[in-house]
mmCIF file of C-alpha atoms in Angstrom:
data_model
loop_
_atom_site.group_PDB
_atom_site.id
_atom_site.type_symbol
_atom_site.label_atom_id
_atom_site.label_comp_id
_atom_site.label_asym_id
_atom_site.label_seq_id
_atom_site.Cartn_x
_atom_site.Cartn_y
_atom_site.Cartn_z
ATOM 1 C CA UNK P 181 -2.093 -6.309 22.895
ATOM 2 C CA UNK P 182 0.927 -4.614 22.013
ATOM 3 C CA UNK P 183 1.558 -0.867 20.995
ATOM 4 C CA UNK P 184 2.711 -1.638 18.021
ATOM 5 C CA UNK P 185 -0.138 -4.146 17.378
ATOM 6 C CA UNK P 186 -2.496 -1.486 17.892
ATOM 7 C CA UNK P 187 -0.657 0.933 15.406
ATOM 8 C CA UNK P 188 -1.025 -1.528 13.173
ATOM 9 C CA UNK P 189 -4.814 -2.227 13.517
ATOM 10 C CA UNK P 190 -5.147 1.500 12.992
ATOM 11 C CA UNK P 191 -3.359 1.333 9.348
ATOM 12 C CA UNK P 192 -5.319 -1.832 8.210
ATOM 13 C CA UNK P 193 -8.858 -0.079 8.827
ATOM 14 C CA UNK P 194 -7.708 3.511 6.684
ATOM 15 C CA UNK P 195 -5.733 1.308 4.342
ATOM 16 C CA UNK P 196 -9.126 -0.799 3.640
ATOM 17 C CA UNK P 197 -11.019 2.273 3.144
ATOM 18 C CA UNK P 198 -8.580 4.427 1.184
ATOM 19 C CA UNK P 199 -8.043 0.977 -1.390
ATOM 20 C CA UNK P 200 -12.103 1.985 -2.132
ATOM 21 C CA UNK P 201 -11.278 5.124 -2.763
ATOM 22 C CA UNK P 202 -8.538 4.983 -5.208
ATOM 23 C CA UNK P 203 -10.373 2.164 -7.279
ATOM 24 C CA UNK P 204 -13.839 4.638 -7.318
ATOM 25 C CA UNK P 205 -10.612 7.648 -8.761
ATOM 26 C CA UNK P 206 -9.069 4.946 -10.940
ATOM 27 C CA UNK P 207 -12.570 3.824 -12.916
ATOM 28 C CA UNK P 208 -12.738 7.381 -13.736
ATOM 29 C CA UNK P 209 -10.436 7.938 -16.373
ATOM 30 C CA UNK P 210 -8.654 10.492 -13.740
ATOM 31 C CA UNK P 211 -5.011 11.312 -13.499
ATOM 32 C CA UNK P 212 -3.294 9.408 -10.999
ATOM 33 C CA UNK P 213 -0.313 11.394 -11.425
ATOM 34 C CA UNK P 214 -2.462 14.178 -9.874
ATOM 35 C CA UNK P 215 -4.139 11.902 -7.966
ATOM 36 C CA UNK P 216 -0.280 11.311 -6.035
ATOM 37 C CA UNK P 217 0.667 15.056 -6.335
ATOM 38 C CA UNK P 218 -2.014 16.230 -4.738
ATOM 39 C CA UNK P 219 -2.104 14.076 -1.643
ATOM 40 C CA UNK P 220 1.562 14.232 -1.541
ATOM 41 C CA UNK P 221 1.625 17.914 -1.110
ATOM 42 C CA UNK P 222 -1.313 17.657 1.568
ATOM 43 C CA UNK P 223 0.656 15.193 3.002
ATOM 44 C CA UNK P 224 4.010 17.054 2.950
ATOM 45 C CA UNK P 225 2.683 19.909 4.648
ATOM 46 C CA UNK P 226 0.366 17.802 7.372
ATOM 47 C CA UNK P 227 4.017 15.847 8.424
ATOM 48 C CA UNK P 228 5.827 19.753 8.869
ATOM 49 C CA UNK P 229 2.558 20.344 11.275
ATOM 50 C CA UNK P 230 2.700 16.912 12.880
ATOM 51 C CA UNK P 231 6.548 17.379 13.761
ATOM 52 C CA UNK P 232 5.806 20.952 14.993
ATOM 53 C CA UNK P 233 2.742 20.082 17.448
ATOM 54 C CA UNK P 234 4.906 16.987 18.712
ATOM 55 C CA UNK P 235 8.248 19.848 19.168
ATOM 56 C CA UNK P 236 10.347 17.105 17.654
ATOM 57 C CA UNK P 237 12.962 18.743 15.241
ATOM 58 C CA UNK P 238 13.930 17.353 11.853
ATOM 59 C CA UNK P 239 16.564 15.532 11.665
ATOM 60 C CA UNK P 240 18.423 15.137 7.786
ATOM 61 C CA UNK P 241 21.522 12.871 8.864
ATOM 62 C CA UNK P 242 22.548 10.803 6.419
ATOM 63 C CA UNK P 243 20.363 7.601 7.217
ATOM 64 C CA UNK P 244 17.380 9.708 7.111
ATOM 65 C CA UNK P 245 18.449 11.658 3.799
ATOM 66 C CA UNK P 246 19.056 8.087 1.762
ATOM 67 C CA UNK P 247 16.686 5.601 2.961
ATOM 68 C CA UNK P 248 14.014 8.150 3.224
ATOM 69 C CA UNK P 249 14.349 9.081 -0.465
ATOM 70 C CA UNK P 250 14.787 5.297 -0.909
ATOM 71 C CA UNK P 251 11.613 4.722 0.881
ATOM 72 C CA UNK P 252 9.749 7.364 -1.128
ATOM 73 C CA UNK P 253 10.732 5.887 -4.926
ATOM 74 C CA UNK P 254 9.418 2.401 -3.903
ATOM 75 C CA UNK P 255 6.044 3.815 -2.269
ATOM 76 C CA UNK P 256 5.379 6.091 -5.315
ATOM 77 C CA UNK P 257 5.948 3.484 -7.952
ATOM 78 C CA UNK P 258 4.138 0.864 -5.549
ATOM 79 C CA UNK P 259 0.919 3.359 -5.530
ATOM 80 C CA UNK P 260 0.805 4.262 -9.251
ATOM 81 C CA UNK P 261 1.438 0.771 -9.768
ATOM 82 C CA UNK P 262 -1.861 -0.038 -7.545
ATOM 83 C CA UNK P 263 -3.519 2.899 -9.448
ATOM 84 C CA UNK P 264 -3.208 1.390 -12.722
ATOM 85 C CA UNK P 265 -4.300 -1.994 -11.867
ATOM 86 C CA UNK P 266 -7.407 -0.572 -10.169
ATOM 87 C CA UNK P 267 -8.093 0.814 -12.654
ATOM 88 C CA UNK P 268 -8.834 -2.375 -14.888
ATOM 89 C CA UNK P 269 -9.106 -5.471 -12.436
ATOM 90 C CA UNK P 270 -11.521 -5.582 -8.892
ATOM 91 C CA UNK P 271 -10.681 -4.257 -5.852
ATOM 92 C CA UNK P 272 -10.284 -8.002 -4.604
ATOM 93 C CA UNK P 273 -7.989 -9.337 -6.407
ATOM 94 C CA UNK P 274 -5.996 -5.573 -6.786
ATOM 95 C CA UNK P 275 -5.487 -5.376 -3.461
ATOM 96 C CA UNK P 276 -5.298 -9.145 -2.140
ATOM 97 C CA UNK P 277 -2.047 -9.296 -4.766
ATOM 98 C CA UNK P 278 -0.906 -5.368 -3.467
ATOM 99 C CA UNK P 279 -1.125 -6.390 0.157
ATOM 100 C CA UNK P 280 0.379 -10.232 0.127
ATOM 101 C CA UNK P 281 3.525 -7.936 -0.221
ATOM 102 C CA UNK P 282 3.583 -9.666 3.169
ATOM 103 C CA UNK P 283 5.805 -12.167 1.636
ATOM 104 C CA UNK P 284 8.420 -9.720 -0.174
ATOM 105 C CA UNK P 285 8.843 -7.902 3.413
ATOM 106 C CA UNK P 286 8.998 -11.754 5.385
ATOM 107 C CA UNK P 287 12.010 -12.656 2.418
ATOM 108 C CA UNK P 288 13.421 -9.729 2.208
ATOM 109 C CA UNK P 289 13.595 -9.203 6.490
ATOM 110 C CA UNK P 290 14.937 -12.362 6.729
ATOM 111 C CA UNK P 291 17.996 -11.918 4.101
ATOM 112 C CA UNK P 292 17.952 -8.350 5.064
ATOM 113 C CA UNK P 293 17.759 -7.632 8.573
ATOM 114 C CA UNK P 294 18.123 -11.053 10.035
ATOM 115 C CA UNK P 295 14.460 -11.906 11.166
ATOM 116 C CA UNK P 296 13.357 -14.703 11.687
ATOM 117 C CA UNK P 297 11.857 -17.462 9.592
ATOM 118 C CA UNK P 298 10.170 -20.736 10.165
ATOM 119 C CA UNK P 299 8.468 -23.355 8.474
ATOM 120 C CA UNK P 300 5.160 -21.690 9.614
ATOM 121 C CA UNK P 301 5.826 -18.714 7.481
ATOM 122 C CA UNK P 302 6.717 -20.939 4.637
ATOM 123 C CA UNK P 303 3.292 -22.681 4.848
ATOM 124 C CA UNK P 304 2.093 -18.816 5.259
ATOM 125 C CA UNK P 305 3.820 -17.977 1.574
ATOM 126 C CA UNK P 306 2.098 -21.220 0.149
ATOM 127 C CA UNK P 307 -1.415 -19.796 1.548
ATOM 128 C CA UNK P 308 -0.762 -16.508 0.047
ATOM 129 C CA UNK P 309 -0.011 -17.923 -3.786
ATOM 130 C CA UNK P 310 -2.955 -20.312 -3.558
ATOM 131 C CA UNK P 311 -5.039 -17.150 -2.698
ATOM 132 C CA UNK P 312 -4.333 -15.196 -5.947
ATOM 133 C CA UNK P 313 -4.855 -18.160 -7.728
ATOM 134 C CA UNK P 314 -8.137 -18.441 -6.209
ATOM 135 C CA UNK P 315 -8.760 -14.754 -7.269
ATOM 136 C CA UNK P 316 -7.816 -15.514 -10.440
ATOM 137 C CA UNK P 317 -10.019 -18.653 -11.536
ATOM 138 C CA UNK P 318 -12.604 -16.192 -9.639
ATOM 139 C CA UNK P 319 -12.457 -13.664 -12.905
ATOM 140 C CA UNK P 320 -12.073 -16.166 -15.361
ATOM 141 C CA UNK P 321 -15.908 -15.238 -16.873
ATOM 142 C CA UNK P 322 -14.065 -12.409 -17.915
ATOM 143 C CA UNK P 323 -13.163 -12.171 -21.892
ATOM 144 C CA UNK P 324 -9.860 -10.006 -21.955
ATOM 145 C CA UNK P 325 -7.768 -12.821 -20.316
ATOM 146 C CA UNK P 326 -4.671 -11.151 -21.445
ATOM 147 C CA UNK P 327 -5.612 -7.687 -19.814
ATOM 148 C CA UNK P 328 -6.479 -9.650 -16.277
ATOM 149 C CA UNK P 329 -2.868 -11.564 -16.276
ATOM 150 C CA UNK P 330 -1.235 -8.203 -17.416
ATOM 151 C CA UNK P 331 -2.773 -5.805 -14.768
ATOM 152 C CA UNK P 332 -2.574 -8.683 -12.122
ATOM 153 C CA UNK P 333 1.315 -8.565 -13.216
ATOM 154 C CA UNK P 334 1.255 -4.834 -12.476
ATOM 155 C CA UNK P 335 -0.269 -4.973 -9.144
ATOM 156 C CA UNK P 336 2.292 -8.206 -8.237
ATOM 157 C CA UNK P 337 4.969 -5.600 -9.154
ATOM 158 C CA UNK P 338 3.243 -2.732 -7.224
ATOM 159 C CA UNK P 339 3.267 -5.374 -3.626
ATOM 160 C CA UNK P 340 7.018 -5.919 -4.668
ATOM 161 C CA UNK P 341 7.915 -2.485 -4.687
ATOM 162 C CA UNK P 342 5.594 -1.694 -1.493
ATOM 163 C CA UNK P 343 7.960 -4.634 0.050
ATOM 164 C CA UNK P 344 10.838 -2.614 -0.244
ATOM 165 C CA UNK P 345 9.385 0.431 1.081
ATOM 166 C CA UNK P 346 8.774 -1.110 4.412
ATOM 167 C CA UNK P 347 11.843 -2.945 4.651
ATOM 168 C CA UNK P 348 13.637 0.434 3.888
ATOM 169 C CA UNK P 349 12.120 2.271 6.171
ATOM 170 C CA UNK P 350 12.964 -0.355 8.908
ATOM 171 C CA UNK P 351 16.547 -0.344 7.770
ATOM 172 C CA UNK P 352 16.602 3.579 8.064
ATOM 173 C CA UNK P 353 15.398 3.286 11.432
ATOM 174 C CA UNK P 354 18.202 1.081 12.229
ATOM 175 C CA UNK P 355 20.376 3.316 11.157
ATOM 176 C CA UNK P 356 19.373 5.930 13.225
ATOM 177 C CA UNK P 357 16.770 7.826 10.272
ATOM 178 C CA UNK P 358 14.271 10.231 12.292
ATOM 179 C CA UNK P 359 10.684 9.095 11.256
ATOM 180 C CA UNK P 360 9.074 12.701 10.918
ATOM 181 C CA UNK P 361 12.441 13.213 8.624
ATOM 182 C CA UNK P 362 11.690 10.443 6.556
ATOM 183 C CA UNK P 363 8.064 10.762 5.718
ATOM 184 C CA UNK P 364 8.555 14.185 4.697
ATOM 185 C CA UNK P 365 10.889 13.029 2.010
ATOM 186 C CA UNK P 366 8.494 10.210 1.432
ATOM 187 C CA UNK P 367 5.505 12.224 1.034
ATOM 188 C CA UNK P 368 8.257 14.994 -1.341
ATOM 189 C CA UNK P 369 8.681 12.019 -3.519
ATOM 190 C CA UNK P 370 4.821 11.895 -4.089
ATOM 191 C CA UNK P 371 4.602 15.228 -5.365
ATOM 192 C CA UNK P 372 7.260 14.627 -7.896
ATOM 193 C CA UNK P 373 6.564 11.633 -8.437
ATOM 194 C CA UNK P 374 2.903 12.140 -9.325
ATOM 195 C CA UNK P 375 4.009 15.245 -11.492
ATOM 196 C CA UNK P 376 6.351 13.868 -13.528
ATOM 197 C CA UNK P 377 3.979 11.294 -14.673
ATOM 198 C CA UNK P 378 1.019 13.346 -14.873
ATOM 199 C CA UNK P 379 2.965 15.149 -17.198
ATOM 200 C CA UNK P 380 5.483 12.559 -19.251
ATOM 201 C CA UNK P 381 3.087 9.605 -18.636
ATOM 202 C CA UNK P 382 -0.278 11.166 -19.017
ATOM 203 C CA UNK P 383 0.633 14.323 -20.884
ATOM 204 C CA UNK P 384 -2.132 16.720 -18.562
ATOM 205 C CA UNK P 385 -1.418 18.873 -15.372
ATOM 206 C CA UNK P 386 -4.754 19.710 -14.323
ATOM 207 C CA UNK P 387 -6.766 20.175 -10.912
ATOM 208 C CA UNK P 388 -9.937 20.185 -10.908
ATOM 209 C CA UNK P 389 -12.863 20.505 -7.823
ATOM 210 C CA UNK P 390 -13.412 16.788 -8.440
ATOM 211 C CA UNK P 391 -9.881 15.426 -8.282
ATOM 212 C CA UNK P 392 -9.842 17.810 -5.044
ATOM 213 C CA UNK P 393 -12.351 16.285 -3.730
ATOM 214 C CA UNK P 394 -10.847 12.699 -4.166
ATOM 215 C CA UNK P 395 -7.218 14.258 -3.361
ATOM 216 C CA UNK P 396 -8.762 16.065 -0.125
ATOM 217 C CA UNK P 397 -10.143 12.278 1.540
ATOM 218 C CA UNK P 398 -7.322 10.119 0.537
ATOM 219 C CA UNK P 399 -5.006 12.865 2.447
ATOM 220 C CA UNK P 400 -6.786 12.082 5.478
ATOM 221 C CA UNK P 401 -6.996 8.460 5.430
ATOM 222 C CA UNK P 402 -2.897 8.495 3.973
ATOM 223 C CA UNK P 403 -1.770 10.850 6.600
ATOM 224 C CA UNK P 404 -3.227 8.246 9.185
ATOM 225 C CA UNK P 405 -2.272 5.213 7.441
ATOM 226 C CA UNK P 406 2.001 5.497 7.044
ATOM 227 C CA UNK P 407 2.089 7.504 10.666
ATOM 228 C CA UNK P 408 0.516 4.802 12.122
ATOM 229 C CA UNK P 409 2.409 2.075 10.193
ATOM 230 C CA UNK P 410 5.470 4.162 10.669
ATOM 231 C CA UNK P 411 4.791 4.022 14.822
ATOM 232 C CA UNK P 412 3.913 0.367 14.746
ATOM 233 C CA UNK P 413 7.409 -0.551 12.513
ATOM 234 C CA UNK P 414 9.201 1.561 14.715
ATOM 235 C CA UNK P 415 7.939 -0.364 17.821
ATOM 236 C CA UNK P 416 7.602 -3.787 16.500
ATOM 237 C CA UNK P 417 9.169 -6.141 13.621
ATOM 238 C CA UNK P 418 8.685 -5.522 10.039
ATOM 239 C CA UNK P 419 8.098 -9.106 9.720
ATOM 240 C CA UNK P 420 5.093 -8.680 12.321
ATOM 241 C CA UNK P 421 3.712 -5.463 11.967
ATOM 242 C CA UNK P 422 3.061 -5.118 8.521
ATOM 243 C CA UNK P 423 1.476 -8.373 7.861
ATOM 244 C CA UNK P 424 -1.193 -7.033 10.394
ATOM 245 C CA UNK P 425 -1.667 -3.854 8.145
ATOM 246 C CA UNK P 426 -1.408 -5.640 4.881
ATOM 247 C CA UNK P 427 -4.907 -7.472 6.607
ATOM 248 C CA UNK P 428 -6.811 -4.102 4.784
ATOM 249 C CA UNK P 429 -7.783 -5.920 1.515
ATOM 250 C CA UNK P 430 -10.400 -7.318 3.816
ATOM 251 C CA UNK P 431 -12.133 -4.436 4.458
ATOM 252 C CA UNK P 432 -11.819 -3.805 1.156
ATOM 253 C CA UNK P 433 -13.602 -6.495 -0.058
ATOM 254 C CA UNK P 434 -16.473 -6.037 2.515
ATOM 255 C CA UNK P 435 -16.922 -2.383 1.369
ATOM 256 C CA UNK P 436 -16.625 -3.156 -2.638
ATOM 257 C CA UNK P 437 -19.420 -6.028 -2.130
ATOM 258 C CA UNK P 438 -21.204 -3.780 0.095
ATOM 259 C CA UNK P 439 -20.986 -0.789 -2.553
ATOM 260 C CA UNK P 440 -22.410 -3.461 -5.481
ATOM 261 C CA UNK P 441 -18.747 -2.367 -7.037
ATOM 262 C CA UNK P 442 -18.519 -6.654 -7.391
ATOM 263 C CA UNK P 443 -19.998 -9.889 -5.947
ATOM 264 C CA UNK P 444 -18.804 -12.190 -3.469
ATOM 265 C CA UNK P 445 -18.208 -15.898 -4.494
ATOM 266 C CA UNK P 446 -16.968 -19.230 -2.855
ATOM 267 C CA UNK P 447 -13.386 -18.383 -5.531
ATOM 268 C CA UNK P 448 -13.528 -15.146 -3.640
ATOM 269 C CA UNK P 449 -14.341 -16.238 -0.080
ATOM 270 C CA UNK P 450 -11.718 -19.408 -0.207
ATOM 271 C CA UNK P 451 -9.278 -16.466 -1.425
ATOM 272 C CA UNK P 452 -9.845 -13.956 1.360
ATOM 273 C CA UNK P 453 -9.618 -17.159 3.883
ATOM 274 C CA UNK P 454 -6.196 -18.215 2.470
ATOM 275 C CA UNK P 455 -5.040 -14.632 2.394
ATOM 276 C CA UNK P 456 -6.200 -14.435 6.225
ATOM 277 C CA UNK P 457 -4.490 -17.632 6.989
ATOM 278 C CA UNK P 458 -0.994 -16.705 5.099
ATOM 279 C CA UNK P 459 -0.732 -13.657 7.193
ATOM 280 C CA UNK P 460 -1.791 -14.996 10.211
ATOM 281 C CA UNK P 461 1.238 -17.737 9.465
ATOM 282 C CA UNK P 462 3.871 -14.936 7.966
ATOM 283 C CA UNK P 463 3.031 -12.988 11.225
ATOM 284 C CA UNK P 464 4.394 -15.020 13.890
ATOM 285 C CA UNK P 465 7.801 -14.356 15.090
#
């Protein structure tokens, strides 16, 4: 198994388990403007202490300086994005659409940055549409049709926009970005990102012990997740790597069912199986 295989692996297990804990913030009624500030100021600070105990210096060359910033728009909308549609649909069918972004980054590597593409990852696309349309017939007991096909929309724009995050990070590393450089601005964005629409979009600025308390575990788990997925893009192709990571909306479908947050069906289960099976496909190189 390779290294960045393994980084990989790492990011799919926190991703899994910090997808539960944004849709437990989400059902709340919480900000998750503040929700983003928060962790992106945790996270800001936790990259400065990284880069210090690994005596690498920071590095703000041009690459680093405009596809980090360009990195950090497209993860910040991607997560509100995610936050909002948690918010309203099930983790399953949130998360299956946020991390089949798989496709966008196979696409958009290929036009992009030359990888390579086969028939197998077409087949792997195919797999990938049939298992949101799974998803979807799998919620269709539900009354407020209109509300499931418009948050669905929002979390198929959220796995676009997380797309272009990894592929811009890639690009910046080809460029010659530093990647302790680039997640600080990444992690910046998140604090003014998640300000400006706590404050424009939700009209409150507030912290409160519970929000820390949320803020304080998703840190953790997002600290872990991009450094690892950072390492693993870093050491492997886009096209690769992050298919492997995007494999998290299995765990958290295991850990919703097993919190009684929603119930497993055959919709459900052919869904997940697709899903495994497009990623599997869009993975080989």
């Amino acid at each position: 198994m390779s290294l960045a295989v393994v980084f990989a692996l790492l990011s799919l297990i926190l991703s899994g388990v910090n997808d539960i804990v944004f849709k437990i913030y989400s059902v709340g009624g919480r900000s998750r403007g503040m929700l983003l500030f928060g962790v992106g100021l945790i996270w800001t600070l936790s990259q400065l202490g990284i880069a210090q105990i690994q005596g690498t210096p920071l590095e703000f060359n041009q690459a680093t300086l405009s596809f980090g910033l360009m990195a950090g728009v497209f993860l910040t909308l991607s997560n509100l994005m995610l936050l909002e549609s948690l918010g309203s649909i099930e983790v399953s069918l949130a998360t299956t659409i946020y991390r089949l972004n798989t496709i966008g980054v196979v696409l958009l590597s290929y036009f992009l940055l030359h990888e390579s593409f086969g028939w197998l990852k077409g087949i792997g696309i195919s797999l990938g549409l049939i298992a949101v349309f799974f998803l979807y017939k799998s919620q269709n007991h539900q009354t407020h049709q209109k509300q499931l096909l418009l948050f669905m929309g929002v979390a198929g724009v959220a796995s676009l926009l997380r797309a272009s995050y990894g592929i811009s990070s890639k690009a910046g590393f080809l460029d010659g970005a530093d990647r302790n450089s680039m997640l600080i601005i990444i992690s910046a964005s998140w604090v003014v990102g998640g300000a400006i629409y706590a404050i424009l979009r939700e009209k409150r600025f507030r912290i409160t012990w519970e929000k820390a308390r949320f803020i304080l575990i998703s840190s953790v788990l997002i600290v872990g997740i991009v450094n690892f997925l950072m390492l693993a893009i870093e050491h492997g192709e886009a096209s690769t790597v992050i298919p492997i990571a995007n494999m998290s909306f299995v765990i958290a479908l295991l850990l919703s069912v097993a919190l009684k947050m929603e119930k497993m069906n055959m919709m459900k289960l052919g869904a997940i199986t697709c899903a495994i099976g497009s990623i599997l496909l869009l993975s080989q190189s």
